[in-house]
Tab-separated table of C-alpha atoms and ligand atoms in Angstrom:
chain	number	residue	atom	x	y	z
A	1	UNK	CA	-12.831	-23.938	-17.470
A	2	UNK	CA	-10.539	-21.444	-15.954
A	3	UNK	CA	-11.951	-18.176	-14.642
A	4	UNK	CA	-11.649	-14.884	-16.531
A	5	UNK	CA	-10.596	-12.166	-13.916
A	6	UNK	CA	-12.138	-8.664	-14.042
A	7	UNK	CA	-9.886	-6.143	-13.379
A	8	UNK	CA	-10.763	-2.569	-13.010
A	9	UNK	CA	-8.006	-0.130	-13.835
A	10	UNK	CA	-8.269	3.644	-12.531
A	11	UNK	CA	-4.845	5.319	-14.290
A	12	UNK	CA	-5.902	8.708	-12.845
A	13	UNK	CA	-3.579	11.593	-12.386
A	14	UNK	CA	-0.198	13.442	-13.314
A	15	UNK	CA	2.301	10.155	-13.738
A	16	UNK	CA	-0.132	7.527	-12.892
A	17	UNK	CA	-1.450	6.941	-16.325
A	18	UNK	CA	2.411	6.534	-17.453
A	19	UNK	CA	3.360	3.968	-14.924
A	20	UNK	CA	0.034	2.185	-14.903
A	21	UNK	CA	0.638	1.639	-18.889
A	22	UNK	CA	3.605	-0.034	-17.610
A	23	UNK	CA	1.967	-2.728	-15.370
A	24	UNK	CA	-0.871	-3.450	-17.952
A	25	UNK	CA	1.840	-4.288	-20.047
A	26	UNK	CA	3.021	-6.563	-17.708
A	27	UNK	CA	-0.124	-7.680	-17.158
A	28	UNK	CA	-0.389	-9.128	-20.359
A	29	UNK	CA	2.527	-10.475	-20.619
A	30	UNK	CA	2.398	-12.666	-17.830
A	31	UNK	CA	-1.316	-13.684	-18.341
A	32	UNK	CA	-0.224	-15.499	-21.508
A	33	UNK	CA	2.873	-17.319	-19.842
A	34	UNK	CA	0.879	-18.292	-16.850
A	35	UNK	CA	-1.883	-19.144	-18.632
A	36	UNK	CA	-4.606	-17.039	-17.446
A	37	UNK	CA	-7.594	-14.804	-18.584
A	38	UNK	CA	-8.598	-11.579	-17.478
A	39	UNK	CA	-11.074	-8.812	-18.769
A	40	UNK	CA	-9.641	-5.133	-18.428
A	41	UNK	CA	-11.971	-2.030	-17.872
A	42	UNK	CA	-10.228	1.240	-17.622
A	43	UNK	CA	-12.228	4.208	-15.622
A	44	UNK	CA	-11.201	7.656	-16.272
A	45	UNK	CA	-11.581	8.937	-12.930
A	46	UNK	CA	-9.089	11.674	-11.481
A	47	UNK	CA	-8.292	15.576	-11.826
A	48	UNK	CA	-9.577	15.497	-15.787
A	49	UNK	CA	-12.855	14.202	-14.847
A	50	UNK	CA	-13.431	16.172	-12.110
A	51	UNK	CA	-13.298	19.237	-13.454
A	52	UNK	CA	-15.371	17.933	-16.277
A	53	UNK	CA	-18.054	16.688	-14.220
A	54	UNK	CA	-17.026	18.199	-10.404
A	55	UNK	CA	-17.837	15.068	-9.602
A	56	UNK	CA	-14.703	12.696	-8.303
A	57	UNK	CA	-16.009	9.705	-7.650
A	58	UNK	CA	-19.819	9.464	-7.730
A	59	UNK	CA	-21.887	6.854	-6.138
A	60	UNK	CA	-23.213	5.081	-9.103
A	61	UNK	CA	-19.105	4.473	-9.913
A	62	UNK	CA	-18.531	3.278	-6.463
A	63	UNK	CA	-21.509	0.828	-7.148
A	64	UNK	CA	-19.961	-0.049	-10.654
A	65	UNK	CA	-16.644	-0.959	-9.203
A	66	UNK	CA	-17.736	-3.821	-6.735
A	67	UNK	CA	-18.779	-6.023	-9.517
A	68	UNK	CA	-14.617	-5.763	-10.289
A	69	UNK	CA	-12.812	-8.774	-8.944
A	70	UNK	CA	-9.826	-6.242	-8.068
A	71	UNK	CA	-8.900	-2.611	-8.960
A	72	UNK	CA	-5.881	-1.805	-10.332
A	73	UNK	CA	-4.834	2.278	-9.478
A	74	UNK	CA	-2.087	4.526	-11.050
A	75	UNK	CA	-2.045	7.730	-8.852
A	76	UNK	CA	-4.179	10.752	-7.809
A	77	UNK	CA	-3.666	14.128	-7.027
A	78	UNK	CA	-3.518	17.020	-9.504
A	79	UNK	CA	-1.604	20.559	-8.438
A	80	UNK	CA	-4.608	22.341	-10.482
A	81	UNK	CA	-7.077	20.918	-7.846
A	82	UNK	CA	-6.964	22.288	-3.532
A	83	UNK	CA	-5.357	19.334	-1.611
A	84	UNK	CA	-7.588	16.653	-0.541
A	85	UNK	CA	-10.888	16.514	-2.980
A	86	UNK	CA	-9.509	13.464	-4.952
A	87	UNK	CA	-7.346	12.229	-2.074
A	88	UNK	CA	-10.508	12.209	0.012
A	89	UNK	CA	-13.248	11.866	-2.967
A	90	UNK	CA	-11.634	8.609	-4.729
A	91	UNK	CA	-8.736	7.128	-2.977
A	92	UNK	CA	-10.639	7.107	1.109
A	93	UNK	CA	-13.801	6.470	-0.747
A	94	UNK	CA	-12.319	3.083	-2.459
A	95	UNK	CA	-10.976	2.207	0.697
A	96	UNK	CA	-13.336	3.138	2.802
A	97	UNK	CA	-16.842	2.249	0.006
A	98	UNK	CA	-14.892	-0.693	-0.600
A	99	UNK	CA	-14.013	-1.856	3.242
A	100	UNK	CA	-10.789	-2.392	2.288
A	101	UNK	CA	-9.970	-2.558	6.173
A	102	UNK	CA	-6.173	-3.538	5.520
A	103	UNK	CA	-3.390	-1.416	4.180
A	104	UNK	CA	-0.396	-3.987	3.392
A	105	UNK	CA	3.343	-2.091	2.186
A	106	UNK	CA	5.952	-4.190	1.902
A	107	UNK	CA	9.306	-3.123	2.611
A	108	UNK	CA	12.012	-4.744	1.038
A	109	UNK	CA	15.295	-3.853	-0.203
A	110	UNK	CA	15.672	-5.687	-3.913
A	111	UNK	CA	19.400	-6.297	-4.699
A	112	UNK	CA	21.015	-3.988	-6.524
A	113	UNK	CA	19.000	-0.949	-5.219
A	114	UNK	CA	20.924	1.727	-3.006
A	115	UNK	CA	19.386	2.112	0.000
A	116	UNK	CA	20.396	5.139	2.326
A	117	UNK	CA	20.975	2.729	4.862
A	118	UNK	CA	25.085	2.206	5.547
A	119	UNK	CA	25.945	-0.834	5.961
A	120	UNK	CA	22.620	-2.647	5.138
A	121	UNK	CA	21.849	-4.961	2.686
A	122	UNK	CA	18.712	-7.155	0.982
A	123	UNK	CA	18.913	-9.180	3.700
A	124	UNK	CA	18.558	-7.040	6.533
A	125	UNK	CA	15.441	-4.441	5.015
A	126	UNK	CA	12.422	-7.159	4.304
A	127	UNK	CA	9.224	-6.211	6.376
A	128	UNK	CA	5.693	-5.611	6.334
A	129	UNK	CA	3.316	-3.032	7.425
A	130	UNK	CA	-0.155	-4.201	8.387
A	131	UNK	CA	-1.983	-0.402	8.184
A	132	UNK	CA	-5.160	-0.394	9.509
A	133	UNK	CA	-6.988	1.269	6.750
A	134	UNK	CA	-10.579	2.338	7.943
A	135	UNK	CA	-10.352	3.957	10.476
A	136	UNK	CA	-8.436	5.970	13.750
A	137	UNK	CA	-7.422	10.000	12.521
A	138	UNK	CA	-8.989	8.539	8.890
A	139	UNK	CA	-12.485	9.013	9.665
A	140	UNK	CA	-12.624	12.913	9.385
A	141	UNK	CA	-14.740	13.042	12.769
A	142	UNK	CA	-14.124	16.173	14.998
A	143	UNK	CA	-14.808	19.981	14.853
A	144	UNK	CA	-13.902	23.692	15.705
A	145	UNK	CA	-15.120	25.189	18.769
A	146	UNK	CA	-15.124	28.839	18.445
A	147	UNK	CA	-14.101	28.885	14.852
A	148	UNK	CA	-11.806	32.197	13.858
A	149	UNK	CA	-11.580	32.993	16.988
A	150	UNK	CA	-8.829	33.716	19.444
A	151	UNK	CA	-10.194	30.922	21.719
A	152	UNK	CA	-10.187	28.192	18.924
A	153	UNK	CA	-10.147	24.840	19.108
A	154	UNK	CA	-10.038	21.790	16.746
A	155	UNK	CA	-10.750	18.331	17.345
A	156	UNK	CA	-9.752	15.643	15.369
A	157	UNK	CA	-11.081	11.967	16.486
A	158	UNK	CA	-9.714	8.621	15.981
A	159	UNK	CA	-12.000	6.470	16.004
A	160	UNK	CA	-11.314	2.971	17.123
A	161	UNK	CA	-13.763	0.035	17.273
A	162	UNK	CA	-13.074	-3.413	18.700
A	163	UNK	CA	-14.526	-5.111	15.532
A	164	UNK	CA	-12.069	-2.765	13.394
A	165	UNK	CA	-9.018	-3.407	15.557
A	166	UNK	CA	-9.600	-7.210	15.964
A	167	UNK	CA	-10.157	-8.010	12.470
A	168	UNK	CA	-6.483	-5.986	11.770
A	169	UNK	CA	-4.738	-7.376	14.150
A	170	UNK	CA	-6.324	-11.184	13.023
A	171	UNK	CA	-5.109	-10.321	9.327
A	172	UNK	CA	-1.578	-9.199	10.882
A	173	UNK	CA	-1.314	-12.985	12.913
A	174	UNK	CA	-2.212	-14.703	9.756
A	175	UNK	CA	-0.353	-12.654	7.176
A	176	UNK	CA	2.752	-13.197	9.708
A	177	UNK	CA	1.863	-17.072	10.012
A	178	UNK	CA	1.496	-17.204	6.151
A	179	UNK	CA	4.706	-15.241	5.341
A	180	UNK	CA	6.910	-17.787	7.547
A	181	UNK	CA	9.904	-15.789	7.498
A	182	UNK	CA	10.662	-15.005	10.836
A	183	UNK	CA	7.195	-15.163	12.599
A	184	UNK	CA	7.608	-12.392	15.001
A	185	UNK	CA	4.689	-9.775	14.950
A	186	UNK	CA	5.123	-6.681	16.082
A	187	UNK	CA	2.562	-4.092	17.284
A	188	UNK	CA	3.492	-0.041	16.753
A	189	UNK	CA	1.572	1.725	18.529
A	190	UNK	CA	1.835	4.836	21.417
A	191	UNK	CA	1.144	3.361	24.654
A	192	UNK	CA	2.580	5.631	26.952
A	193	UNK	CA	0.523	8.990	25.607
A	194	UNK	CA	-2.751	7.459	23.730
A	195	UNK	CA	-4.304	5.600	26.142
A	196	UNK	CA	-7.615	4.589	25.017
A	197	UNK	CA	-7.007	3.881	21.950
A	198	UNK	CA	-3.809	2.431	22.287
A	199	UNK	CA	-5.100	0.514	25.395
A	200	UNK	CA	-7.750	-0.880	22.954
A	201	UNK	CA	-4.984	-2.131	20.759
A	202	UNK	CA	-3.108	-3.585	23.303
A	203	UNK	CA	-5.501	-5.804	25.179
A	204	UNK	CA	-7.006	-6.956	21.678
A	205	UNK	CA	-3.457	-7.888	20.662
A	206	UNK	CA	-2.069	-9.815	23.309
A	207	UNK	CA	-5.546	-11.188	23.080
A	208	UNK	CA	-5.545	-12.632	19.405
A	209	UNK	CA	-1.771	-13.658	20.508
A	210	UNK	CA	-3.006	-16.610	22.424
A	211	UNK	CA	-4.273	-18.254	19.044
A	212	UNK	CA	-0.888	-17.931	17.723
A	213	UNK	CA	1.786	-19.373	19.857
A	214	UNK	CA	4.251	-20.267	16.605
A	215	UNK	CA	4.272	-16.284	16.178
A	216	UNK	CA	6.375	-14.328	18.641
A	217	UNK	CA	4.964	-10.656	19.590
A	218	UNK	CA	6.635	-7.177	20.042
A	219	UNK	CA	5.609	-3.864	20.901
A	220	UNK	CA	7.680	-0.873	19.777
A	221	UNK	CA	5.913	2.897	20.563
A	222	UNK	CA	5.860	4.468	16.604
A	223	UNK	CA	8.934	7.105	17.643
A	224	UNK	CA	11.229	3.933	18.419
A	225	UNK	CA	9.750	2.366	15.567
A	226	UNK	CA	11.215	4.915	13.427
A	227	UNK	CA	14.511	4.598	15.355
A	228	UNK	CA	15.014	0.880	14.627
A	229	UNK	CA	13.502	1.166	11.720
A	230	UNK	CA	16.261	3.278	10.307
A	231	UNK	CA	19.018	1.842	12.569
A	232	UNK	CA	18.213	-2.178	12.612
A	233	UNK	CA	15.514	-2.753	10.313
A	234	UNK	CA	16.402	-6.873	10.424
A	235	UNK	CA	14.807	-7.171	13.391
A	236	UNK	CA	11.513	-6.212	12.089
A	237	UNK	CA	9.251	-9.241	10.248
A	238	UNK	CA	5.662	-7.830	10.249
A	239	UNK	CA	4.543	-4.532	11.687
A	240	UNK	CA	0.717	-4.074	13.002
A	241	UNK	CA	0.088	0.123	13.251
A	242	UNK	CA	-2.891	1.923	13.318
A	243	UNK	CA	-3.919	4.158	9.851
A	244	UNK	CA	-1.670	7.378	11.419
A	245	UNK	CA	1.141	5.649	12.170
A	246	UNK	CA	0.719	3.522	9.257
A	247	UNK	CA	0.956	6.220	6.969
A	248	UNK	CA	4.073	7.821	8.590
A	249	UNK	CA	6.167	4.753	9.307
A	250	UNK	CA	5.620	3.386	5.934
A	251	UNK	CA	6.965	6.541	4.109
A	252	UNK	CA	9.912	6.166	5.497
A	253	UNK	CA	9.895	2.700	4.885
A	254	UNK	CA	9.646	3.483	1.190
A	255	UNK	CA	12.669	5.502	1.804
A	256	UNK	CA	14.791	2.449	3.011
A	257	UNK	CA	13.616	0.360	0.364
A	258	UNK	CA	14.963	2.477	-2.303
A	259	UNK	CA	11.790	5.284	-2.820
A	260	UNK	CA	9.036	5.585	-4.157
A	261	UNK	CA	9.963	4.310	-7.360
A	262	UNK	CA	9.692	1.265	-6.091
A	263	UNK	CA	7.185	0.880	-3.178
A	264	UNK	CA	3.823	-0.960	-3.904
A	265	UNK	CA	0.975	-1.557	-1.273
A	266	UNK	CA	-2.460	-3.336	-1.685
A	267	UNK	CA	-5.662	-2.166	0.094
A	268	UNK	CA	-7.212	-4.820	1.050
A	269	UNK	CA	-11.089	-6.472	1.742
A	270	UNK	CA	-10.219	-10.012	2.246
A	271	UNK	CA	-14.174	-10.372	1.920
A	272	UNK	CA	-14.406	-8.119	-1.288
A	273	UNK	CA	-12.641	-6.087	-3.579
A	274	UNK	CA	-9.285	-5.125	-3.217
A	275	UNK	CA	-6.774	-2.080	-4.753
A	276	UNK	CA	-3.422	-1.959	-5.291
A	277	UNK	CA	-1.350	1.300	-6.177
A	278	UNK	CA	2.270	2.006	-6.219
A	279	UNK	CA	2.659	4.503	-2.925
A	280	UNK	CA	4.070	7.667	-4.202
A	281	UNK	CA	2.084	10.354	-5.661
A	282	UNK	CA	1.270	11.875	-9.112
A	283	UNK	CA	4.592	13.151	-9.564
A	284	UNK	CA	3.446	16.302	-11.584
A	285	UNK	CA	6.858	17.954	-12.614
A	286	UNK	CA	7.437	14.502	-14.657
A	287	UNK	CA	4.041	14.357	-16.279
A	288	UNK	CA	4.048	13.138	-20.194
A	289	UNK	CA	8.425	13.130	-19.812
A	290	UNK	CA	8.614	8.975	-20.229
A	291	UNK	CA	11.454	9.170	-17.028
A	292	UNK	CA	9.198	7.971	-14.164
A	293	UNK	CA	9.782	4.826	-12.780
A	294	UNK	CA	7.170	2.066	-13.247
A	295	UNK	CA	8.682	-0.426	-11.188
A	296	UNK	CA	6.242	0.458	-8.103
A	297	UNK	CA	3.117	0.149	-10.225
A	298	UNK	CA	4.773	-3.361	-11.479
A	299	UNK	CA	5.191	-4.073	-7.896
A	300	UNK	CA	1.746	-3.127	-7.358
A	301	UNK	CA	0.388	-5.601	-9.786
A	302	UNK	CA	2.781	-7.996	-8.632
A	303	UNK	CA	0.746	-8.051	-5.480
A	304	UNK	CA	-2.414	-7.600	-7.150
A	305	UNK	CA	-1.632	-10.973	-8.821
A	306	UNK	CA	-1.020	-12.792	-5.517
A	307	UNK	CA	-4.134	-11.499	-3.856
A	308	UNK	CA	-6.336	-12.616	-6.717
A	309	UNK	CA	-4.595	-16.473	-6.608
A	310	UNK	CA	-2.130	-16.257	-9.305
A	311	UNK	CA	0.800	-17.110	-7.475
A	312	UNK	CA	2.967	-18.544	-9.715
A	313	UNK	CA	2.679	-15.656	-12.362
A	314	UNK	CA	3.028	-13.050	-9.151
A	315	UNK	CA	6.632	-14.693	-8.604
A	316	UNK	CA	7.343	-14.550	-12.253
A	317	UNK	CA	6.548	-10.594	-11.786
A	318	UNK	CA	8.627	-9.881	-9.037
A	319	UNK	CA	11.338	-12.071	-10.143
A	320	UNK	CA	11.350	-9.834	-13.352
A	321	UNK	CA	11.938	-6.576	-11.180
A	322	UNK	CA	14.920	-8.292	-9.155
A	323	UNK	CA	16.578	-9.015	-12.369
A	324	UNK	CA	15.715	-5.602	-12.945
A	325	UNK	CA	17.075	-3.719	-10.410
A	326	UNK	CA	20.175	-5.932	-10.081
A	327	UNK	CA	21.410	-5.620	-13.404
A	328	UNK	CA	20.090	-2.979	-15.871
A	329	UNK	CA	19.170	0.200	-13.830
A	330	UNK	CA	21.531	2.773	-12.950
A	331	UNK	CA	18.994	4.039	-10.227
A	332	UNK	CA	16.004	4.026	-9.476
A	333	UNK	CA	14.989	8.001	-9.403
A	334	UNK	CA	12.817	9.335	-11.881
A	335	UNK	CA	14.996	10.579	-15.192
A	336	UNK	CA	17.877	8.783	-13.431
A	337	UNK	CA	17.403	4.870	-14.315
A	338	UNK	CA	19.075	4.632	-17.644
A	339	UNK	CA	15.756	3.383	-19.441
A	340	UNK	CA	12.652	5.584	-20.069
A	341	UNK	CA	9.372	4.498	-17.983
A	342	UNK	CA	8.572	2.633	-21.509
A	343	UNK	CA	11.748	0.882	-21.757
A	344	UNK	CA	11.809	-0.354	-17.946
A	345	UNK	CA	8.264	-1.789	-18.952
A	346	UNK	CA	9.591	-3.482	-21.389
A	347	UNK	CA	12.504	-4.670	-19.802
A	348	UNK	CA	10.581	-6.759	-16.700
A	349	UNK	CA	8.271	-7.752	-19.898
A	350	UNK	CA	11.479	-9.287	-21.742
A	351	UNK	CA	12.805	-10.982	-18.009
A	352	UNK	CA	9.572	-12.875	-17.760
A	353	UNK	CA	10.184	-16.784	-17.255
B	401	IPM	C1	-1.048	7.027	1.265
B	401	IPM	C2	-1.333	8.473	1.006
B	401	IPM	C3	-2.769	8.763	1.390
B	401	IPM	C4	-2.922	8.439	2.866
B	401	IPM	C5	-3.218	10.185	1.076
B	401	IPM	C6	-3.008	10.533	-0.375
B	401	IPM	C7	-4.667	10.417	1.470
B	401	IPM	O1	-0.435	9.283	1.699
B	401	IPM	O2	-1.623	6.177	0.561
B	401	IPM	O3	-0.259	6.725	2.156
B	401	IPM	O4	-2.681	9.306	3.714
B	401	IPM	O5	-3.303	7.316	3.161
B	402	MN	MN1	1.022	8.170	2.824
């Protein structure tokens, strides 16, 4: 008998409940032409809740959601709430209550999409970030020293373990080996100015390295990262950063790949439960309008799909948004694509095969 999947979806807040009504869709589409089963739960946690209960996330919820093969999230972040209480109350505590320990954003230019690139094309933007996803600036250690005072200071730490680096960079060799496109790994990091923890990451890299003589290695600093990133993004294959840097670099990878209407990433506990969300926010202004683009949230199941085993019907899915983007939408900005959020839905639906 084949397995039934449980899948946890968390629609949350502003535009996240539109798009995420998109992927479900797609979700069940593609479970009946593939041929598999799956059990849906939908939590209600976000903004709504949280000023219902001022509770974001509590720990009995946390609890609840490991018994979830994998989570499925729309977005979170509500203008009616002060920045960071559901960044930090549900999305860090998935990833960090969960251990997902890897942050994985693909960045890859479908045909058809205008990129702000000149002169490049699908074949020169297809990379992907390995974020380290526990821990460095992410573990909100540090403090004030003389608070409100002229003499202040603030410390923020990043926090860096062997066991946390080393199992990142391990994922990163693999994922490259796996991938088999180019096999060259590259580490972003900050050498020349962040020298412990950067020192940490180097050793440990060129360490792992020996295991993997089919992969060639690279080092870029994260400022010349940016640089080639924007000015020869084919020589990148896979990317290994740190949670900072991983955040930064792979906004404005988003922005080479076409924006965030179409830029997916997966959290990842190889061990456990894993989470995958379409990158850009809540989008508040376009809240209830039907214009938002779902095609990141389809991306993001697309990937959710491969990381639970289901291969053949994650191919189906992202062969469904290239046929998308290449010939029906005009764009891919929100109230810009020529389809409603519904409508693009149902268009990667319809281009299932
Ligand atoms: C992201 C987001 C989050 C992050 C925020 C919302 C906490 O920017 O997923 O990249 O910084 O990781
Ligand atoms: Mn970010």
């Amino acid at each position: 008998m084949s397995k039934t999947y449980k899948i946890a979806a968390i629609p949350g807040d502003g535009t996240g409940p539109e798009v995420a009504r998109e992927g479900l869709k797609v979700l069940e589409a593609v479970s009946k032409i593939a041929g598999f089963k799956y059990k849906l739960k939908i939590f209600d946690y976000g903004a709504e809740n949280y000023l219902k209960t001022e509770e974001v996330l509590p720990d009995e919820g946390l609890e609840e959601l490991k018994k979830y093969d994998v989570i499925y999230l729309g977005a979170v972040g509500d203008p009616r709430i002060k920045p960071g209480i559901l960044e930090q109350g549900l999305l860090l505590k998935l990833r960090f209550g969960l251990h997902q320990y890897i942050n994985l954003r693909p960045i890859k230019l479908y045909p058809g999409v205008w990129t702000p690139l000149k002169d490049k094309s699908a074949e020169d933007i297809d990379f992907v970030v390995v974020r380290e996803n526990n821990e460095g600036l992410y573990v909100g250690e540090g403090e004030f020293i003389k608070k409100g005072t002229k003499n202040e200071t603030a410390l923020q730490v990043s926090r860096n373990t062997r066991k946390g680096v080393e199992r990142c960079i391990r994922y990163a060799f693999e994922f490259t080996r796996k991938r088999n496109r180019r096999k060259k790994l590259t580490l972003c990091g900050k050498t020349n100015v962040l020298t412990y923890a950067w020192d940490l990451w180097e050793r440990v890299f060129h360490e792992v390295a020996g295991e993997y003589s089919d992969i060639t290695t690279d080092y870029a600093h994260v400022d010349a990262t940016c640089m080639w990133m924007v000015k020869n993004p084919e020589w990148f294959d896979v990317i290994v950063t740190d949670n900072m840097f991983g955040d930064i670099i792979t906004d404005l990878g988003a922005m080479i790949q076409g924006g965030m209407g179409i830029a997916a990433g997966g959290n990842i506990n190889p061990q456990g439960v894993s989470m995958f969300e379409p990158i850009g926010g809540s989008a508040p202004k376009y809240t209830g309008k039907n214009v938002i683009n779902p095609l990141a949230a389809i991306g993001a199941l697309q990937m959710l799909l491969y990381e639970i085993g289901e291969e053949k019907a994650s191919e189906m899915v992202e062969n469904a948004i290239i046929y998308v983007t290449e010939h029906k939408l005009k764009s891919l900005a929100a109230g810009k694509m020529g389809y409603s959020t519904t409508e693009v839905g149902d268009l990667v639906v319809q281009n299932l095969k």
